[in-house]
Coordinates of C-alpha atoms and ligand atoms in Angstrom, one line a residue:
X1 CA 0.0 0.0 0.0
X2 CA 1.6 3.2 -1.1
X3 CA 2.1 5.8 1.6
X4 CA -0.5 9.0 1.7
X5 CA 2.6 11.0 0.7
X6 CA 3.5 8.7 -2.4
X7 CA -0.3 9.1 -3.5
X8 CA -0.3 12.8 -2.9
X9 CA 2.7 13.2 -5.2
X10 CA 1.3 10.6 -7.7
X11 CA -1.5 13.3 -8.9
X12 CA 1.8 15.6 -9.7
X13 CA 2.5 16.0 -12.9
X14 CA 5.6 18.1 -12.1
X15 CA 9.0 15.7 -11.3
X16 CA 9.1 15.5 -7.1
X17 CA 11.5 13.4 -5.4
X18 CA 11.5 13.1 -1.5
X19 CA 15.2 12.7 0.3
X20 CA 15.2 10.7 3.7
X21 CA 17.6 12.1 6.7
X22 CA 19.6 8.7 5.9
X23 CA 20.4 10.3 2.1
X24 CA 18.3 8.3 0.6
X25 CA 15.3 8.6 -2.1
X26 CA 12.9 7.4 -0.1
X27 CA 9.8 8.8 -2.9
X28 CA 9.4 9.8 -6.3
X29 CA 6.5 10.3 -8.4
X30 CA 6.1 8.8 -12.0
X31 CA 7.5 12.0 -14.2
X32 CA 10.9 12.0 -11.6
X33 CA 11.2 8.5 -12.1
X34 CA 10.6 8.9 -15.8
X35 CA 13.3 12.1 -15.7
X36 CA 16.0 10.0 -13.8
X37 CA 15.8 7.7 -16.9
X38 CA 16.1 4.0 -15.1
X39 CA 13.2 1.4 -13.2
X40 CA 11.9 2.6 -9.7
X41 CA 13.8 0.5 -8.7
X42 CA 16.8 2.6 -9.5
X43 CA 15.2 5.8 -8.4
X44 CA 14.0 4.6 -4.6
X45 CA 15.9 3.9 -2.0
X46 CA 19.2 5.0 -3.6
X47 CA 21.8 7.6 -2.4
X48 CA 20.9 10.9 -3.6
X49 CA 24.1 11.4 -4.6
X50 CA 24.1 8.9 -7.1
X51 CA 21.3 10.4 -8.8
X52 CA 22.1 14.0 -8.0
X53 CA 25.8 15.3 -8.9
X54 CA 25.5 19.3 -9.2
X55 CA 27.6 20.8 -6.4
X56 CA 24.5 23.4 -5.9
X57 CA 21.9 21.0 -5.6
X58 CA 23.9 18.5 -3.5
X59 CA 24.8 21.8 -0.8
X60 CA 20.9 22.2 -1.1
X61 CA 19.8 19.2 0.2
X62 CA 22.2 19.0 2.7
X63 CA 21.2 22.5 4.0
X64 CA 17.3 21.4 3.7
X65 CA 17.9 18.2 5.7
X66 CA 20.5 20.0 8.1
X67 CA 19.6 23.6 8.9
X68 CA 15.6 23.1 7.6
X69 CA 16.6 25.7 4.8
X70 CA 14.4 25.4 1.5
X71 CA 16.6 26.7 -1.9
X72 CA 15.9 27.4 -5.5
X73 CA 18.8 26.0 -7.9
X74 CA 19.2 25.7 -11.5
X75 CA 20.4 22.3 -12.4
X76 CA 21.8 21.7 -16.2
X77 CA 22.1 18.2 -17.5
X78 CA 23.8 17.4 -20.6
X79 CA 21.8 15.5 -23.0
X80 CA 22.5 14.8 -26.6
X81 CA 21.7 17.5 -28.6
X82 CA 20.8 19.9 -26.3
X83 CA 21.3 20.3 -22.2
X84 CA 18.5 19.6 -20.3
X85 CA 17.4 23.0 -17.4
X86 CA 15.5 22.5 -14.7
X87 CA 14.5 25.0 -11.7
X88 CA 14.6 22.8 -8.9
X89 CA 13.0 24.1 -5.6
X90 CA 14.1 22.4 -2.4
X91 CA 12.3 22.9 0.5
X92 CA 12.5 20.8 3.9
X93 CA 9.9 18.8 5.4
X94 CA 9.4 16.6 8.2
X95 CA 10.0 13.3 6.3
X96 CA 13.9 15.3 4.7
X97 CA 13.7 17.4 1.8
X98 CA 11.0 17.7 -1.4
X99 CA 12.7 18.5 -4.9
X100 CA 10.7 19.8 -7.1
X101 CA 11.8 20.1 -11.0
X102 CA 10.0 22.9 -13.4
X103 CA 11.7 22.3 -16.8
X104 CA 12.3 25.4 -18.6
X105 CA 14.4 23.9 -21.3
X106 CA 11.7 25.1 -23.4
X107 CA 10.7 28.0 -22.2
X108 CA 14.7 28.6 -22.1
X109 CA 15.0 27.5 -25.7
X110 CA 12.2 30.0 -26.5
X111 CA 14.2 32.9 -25.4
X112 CA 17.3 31.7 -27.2
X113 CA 14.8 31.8 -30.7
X114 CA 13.6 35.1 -30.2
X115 CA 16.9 36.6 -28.8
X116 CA 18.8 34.9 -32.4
X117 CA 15.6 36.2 -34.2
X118 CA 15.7 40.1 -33.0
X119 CA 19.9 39.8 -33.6
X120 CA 18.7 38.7 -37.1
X121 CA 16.6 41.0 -38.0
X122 CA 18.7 44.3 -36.7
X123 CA 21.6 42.6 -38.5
X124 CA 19.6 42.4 -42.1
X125 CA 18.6 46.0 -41.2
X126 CA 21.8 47.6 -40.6
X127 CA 23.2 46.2 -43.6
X128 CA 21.5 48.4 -46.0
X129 CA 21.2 51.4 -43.7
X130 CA 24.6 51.6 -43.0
X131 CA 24.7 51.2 -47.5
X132 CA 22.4 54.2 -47.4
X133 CA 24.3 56.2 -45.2
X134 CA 27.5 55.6 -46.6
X135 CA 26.2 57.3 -49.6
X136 CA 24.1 60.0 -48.3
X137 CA 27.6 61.0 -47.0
X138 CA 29.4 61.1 -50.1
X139 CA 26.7 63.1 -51.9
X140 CA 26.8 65.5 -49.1
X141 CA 30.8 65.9 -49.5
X142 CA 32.9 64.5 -52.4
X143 CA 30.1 63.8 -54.7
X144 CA 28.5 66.8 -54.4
X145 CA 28.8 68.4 -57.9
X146 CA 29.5 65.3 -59.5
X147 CA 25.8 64.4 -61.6
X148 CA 26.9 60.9 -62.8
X149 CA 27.6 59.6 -59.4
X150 CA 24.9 61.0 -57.7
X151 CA 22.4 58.9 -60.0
X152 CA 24.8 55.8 -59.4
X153 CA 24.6 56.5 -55.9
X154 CA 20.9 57.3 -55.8
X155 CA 20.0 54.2 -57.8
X156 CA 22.0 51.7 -55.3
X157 CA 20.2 53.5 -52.6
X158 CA 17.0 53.1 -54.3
X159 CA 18.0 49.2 -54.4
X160 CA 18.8 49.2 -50.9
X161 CA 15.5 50.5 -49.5
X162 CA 13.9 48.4 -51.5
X163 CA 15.6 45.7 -49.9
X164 CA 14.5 47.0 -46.5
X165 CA 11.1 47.4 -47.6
X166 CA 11.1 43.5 -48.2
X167 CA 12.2 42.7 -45.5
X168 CA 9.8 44.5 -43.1
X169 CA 6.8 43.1 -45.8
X170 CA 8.3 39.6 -45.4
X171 CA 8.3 40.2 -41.3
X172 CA 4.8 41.4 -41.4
X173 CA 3.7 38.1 -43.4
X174 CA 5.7 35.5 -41.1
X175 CA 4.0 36.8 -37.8
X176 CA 0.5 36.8 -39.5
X177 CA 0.6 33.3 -40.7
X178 CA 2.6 32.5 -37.2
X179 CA -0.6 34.1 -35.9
X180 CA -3.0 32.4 -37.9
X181 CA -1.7 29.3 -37.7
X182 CA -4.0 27.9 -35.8
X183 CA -7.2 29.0 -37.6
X184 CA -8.0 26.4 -40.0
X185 CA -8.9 28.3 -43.6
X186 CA -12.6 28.0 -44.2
X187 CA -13.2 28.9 -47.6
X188 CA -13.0 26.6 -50.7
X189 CA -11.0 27.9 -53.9
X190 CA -10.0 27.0 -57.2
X191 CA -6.0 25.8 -57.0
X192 CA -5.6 25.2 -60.6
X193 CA -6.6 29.2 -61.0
X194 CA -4.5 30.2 -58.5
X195 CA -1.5 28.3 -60.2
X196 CA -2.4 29.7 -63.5
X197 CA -2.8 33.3 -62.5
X198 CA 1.0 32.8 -60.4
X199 CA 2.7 31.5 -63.3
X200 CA 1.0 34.3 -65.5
X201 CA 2.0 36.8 -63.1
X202 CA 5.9 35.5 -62.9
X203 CA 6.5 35.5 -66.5
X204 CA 8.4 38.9 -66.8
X205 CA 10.6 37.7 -64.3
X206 CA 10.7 34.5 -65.7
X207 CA 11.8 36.0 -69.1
X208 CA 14.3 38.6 -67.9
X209 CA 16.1 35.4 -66.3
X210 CA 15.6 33.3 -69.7
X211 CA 13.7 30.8 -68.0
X212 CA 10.8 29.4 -69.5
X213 CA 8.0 28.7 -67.1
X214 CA 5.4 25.6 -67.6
X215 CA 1.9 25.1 -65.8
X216 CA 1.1 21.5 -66.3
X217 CA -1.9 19.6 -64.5
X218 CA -3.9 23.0 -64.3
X219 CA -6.6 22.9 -66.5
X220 CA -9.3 21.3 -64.9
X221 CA -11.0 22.9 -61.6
X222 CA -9.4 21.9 -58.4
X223 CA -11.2 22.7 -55.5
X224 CA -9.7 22.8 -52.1
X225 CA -10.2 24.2 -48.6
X226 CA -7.6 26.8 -48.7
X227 CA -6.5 30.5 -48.0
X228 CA -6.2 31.9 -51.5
X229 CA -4.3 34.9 -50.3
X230 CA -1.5 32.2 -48.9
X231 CA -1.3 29.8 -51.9
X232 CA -0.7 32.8 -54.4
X233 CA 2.5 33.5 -51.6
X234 CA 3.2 30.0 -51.7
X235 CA 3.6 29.8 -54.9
X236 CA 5.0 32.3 -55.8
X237 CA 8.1 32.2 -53.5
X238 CA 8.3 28.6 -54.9
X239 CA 8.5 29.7 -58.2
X240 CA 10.6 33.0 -57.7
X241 CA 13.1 30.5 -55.7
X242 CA 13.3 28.1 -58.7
X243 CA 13.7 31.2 -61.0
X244 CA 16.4 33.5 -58.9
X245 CA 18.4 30.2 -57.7
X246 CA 17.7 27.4 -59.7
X247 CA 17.8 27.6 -63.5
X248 CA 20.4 28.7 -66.1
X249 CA 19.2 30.5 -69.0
X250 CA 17.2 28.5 -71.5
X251 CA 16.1 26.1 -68.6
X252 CA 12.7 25.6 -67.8
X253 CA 10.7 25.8 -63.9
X254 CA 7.5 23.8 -64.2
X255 CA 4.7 23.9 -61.6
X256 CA 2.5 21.4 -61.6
X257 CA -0.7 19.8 -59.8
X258 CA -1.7 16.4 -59.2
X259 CA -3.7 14.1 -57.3
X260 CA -2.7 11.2 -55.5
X261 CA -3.2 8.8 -52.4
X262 CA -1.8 10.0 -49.1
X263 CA -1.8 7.3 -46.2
X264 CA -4.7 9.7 -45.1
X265 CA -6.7 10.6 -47.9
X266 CA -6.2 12.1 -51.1
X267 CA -3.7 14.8 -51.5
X268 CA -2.8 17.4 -53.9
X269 CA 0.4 17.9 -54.6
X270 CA 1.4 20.8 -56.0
X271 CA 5.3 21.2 -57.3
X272 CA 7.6 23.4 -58.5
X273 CA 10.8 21.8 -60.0
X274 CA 13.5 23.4 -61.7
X275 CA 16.6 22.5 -63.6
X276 CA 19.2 24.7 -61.6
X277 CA 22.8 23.5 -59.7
X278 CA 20.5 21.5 -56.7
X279 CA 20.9 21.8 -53.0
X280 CA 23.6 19.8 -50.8
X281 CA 21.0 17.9 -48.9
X282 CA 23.1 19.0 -45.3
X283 CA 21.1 22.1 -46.4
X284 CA 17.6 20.9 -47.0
X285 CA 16.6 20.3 -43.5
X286 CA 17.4 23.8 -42.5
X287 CA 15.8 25.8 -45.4
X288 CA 12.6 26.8 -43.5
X289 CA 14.4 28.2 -41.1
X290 CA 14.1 32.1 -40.8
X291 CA 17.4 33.7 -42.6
X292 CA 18.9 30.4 -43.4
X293 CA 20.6 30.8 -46.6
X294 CA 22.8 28.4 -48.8
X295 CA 24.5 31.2 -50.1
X296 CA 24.7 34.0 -48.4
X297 CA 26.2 36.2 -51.3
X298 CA 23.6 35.0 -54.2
X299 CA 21.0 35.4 -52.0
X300 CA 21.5 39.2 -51.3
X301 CA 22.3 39.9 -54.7
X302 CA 18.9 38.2 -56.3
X303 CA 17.1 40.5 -53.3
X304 CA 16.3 37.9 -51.4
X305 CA 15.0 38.2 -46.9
X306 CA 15.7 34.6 -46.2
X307 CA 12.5 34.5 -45.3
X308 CA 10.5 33.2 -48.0
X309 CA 10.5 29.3 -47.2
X310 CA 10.1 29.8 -43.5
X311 CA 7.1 31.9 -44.8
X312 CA 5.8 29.2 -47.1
X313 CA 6.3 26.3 -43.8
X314 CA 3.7 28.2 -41.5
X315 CA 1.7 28.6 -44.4
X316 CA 1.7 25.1 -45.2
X317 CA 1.3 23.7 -41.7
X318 CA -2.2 26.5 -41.3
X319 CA -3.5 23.5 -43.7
X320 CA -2.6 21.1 -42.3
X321 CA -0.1 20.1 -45.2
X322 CA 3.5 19.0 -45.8
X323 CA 6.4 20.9 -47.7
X324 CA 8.6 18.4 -49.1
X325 CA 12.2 19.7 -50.7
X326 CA 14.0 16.8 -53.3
X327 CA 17.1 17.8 -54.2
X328 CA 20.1 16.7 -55.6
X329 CA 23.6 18.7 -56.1
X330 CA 23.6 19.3 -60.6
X331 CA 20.1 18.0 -61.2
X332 CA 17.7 20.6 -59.9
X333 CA 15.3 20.9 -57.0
X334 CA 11.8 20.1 -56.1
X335 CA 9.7 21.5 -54.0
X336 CA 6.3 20.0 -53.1
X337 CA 3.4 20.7 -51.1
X338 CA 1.2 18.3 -50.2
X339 CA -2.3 19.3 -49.3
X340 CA -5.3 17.0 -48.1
X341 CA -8.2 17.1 -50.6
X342 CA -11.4 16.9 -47.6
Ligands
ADP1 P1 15.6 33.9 -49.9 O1 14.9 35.2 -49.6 O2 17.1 34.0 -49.6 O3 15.3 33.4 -51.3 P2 14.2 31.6 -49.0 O4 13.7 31.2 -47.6 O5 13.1 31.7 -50.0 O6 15.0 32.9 -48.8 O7 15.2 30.5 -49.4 C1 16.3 30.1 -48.5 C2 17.5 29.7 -49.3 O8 17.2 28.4 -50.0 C3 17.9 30.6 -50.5 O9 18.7 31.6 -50.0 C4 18.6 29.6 -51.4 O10 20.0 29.5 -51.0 C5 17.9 28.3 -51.2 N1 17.0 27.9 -52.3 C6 15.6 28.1 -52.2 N2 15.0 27.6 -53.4 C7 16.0 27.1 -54.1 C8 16.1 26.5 -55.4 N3 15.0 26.3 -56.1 N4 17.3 26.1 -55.9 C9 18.4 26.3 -55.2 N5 18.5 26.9 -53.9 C10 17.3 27.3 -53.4

């Protein structure tokens, strides 16, 4: 018969472990048993210091069992891939001393994101303002009287805010999808229009790169329930992608749609494949990542946020689909999105 203690930390779901004056576990509740890693039989009864090796938390239990002093100590452990950080509140007791262990690896983790995330940001910022003032200088002094570089100056600075004004666009989209994530789209729309009015509206840009851009699978209704707004984004960065990155001149980018099984109903999947140089796949699993960038240089110069793809993922995932990139180094790219059809 468990004791009215063991019970009582049993409806926990929080990791609590119960030290005896003899140094010994003498409780611990399902989720501390399940944190310690091993049987219960490793857990109870065991030295605490066996299970326990932080200096901090080892002085805290001794002072919680000697002096009747309760403590709050951070305890790191290392675990593959990334350490493990727990808040771990002592506090004495008549029966020795209670841990209790919040996790805030995530919450931790969180902080890390947004803390990368707003260093990011100011970073893709100051690159073109510091462009912009660089020249604003040098019309003010050498350039001064000097027509034909003022208009090469003025031009690059022209390039440059539009670069910023991207940027801040592309921001505005990824925390409005990141917001609407969670609302499931409710209307029904037409994908095969929506692809044929993207690849009509690409075409310029298609042409000024030489590429020649084919719909295919498009000519029959397709009716899905989708955000029409988001699959014109969608595919459009695809297709922009597959134009700035992948193709030499005189290569063709071909979107196309098609139906098919999916282990949970039928799909649509919807692809945009070009002909360009490919992607090292130690890249592919990190391309949806905000400002992750294969090449750093080529991006900036084809005007691109590094935001796109992380753009299309939370637009994806609002319904409740799947991006999936195919690549190979010299034979192209793929890039699919696979949507449920009910
Ligand atoms: P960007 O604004 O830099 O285009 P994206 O998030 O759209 O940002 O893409 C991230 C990176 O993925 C790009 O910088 C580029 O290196 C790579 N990439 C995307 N699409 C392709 C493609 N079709 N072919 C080769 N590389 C691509």
């Amino acid at each position: 018969m468990p004791s009215p203690i063991a019970r009582l930390i049993a409806g926990v779901p929080m990791p609590l472990v119960i030290i005896g004056p003899d140094l010994l576990v003498t409780e611990a509740n399902g989720p501390a048993i399940a944190m310690l890693a091993t049987t219960s039989e490793g857990v109870l009864g065991r030295h605490h210091g066996l299970l326990f090796r932080a200096p901090d938390l080892l002085a805290a239990i001794s002072a919680a069992l000697n002096q009747g002093q309760g403590a709050v100590v951070r305890l790191v452990t290392p675990k593959p891939g990334h350490d493990q950080v727990h808040e771990v509140t002592v506090t004495p007791l008549a029966e020795g001393a209670l841990l209790a262990f919040a996790d805030l690896t995530e919450a931790e983790e969180m902080d890390r994101m947004r803390r990368d995330f707003v260093a990011n940001v100011s970073h893709e910022l100051r690159t073109p303002l510091t462009a912009i003032s660089g020249f604003v200088e040098t019309l003010q002094g050498a350039a001064k009287d000097d027509p034909a570089a003022r208009d090469r100056f003025l031009t690059i600075m022209a390039t440059e805010i539009e670069r910023m004004n991207r940027l801040v666009r592309d921001l505005l989209h990824l925390s409005r999808v990141e917001a609407e994530e969670r609302i499931r789209p409710e209307s029904r729309v037409d994908l095969a229009a929506i692809a044929r009015s993207v690849t009509d509206s690409l075409q310029p840009l298609a042409r000024a790169g030489e590429v020649r851009l084919a719909l295919l699978g498009a000519e029959r209704e397709v009716m899905l329930r989708a955000d029409a707004d988001q699959m014109v984004q969608v595919l459009t960065n695809l297709a922009e992608n597959a134009i700035k990155y992948g193709s030499p001149p005189g290569s063709t980018v071909t979107l196309s749609l098609a139906q098919e099984a999916g282990p949970r109903g039928p799909v649509l999947r919807l692809k945009v494949s070009d002909q360009g140089a490919g992607i090292d796949a130690r890249h592919i699993p990190r391309l949806t990542e905000r400002f992750y960038r294969v090449d750093n240089h080529r991006s900036r110069a084809k005007g691109g946020t590094g935001l796109g793809l992380a753009i299309v993922k939370h637009i994806v995932q609002r319904h409740r689909g799947r991006l999936v990139i195919e690549s190979e180094i010299g034979n192209g790219s793929e890039f699919s999105i696979l949507l449920p059809m009910t």
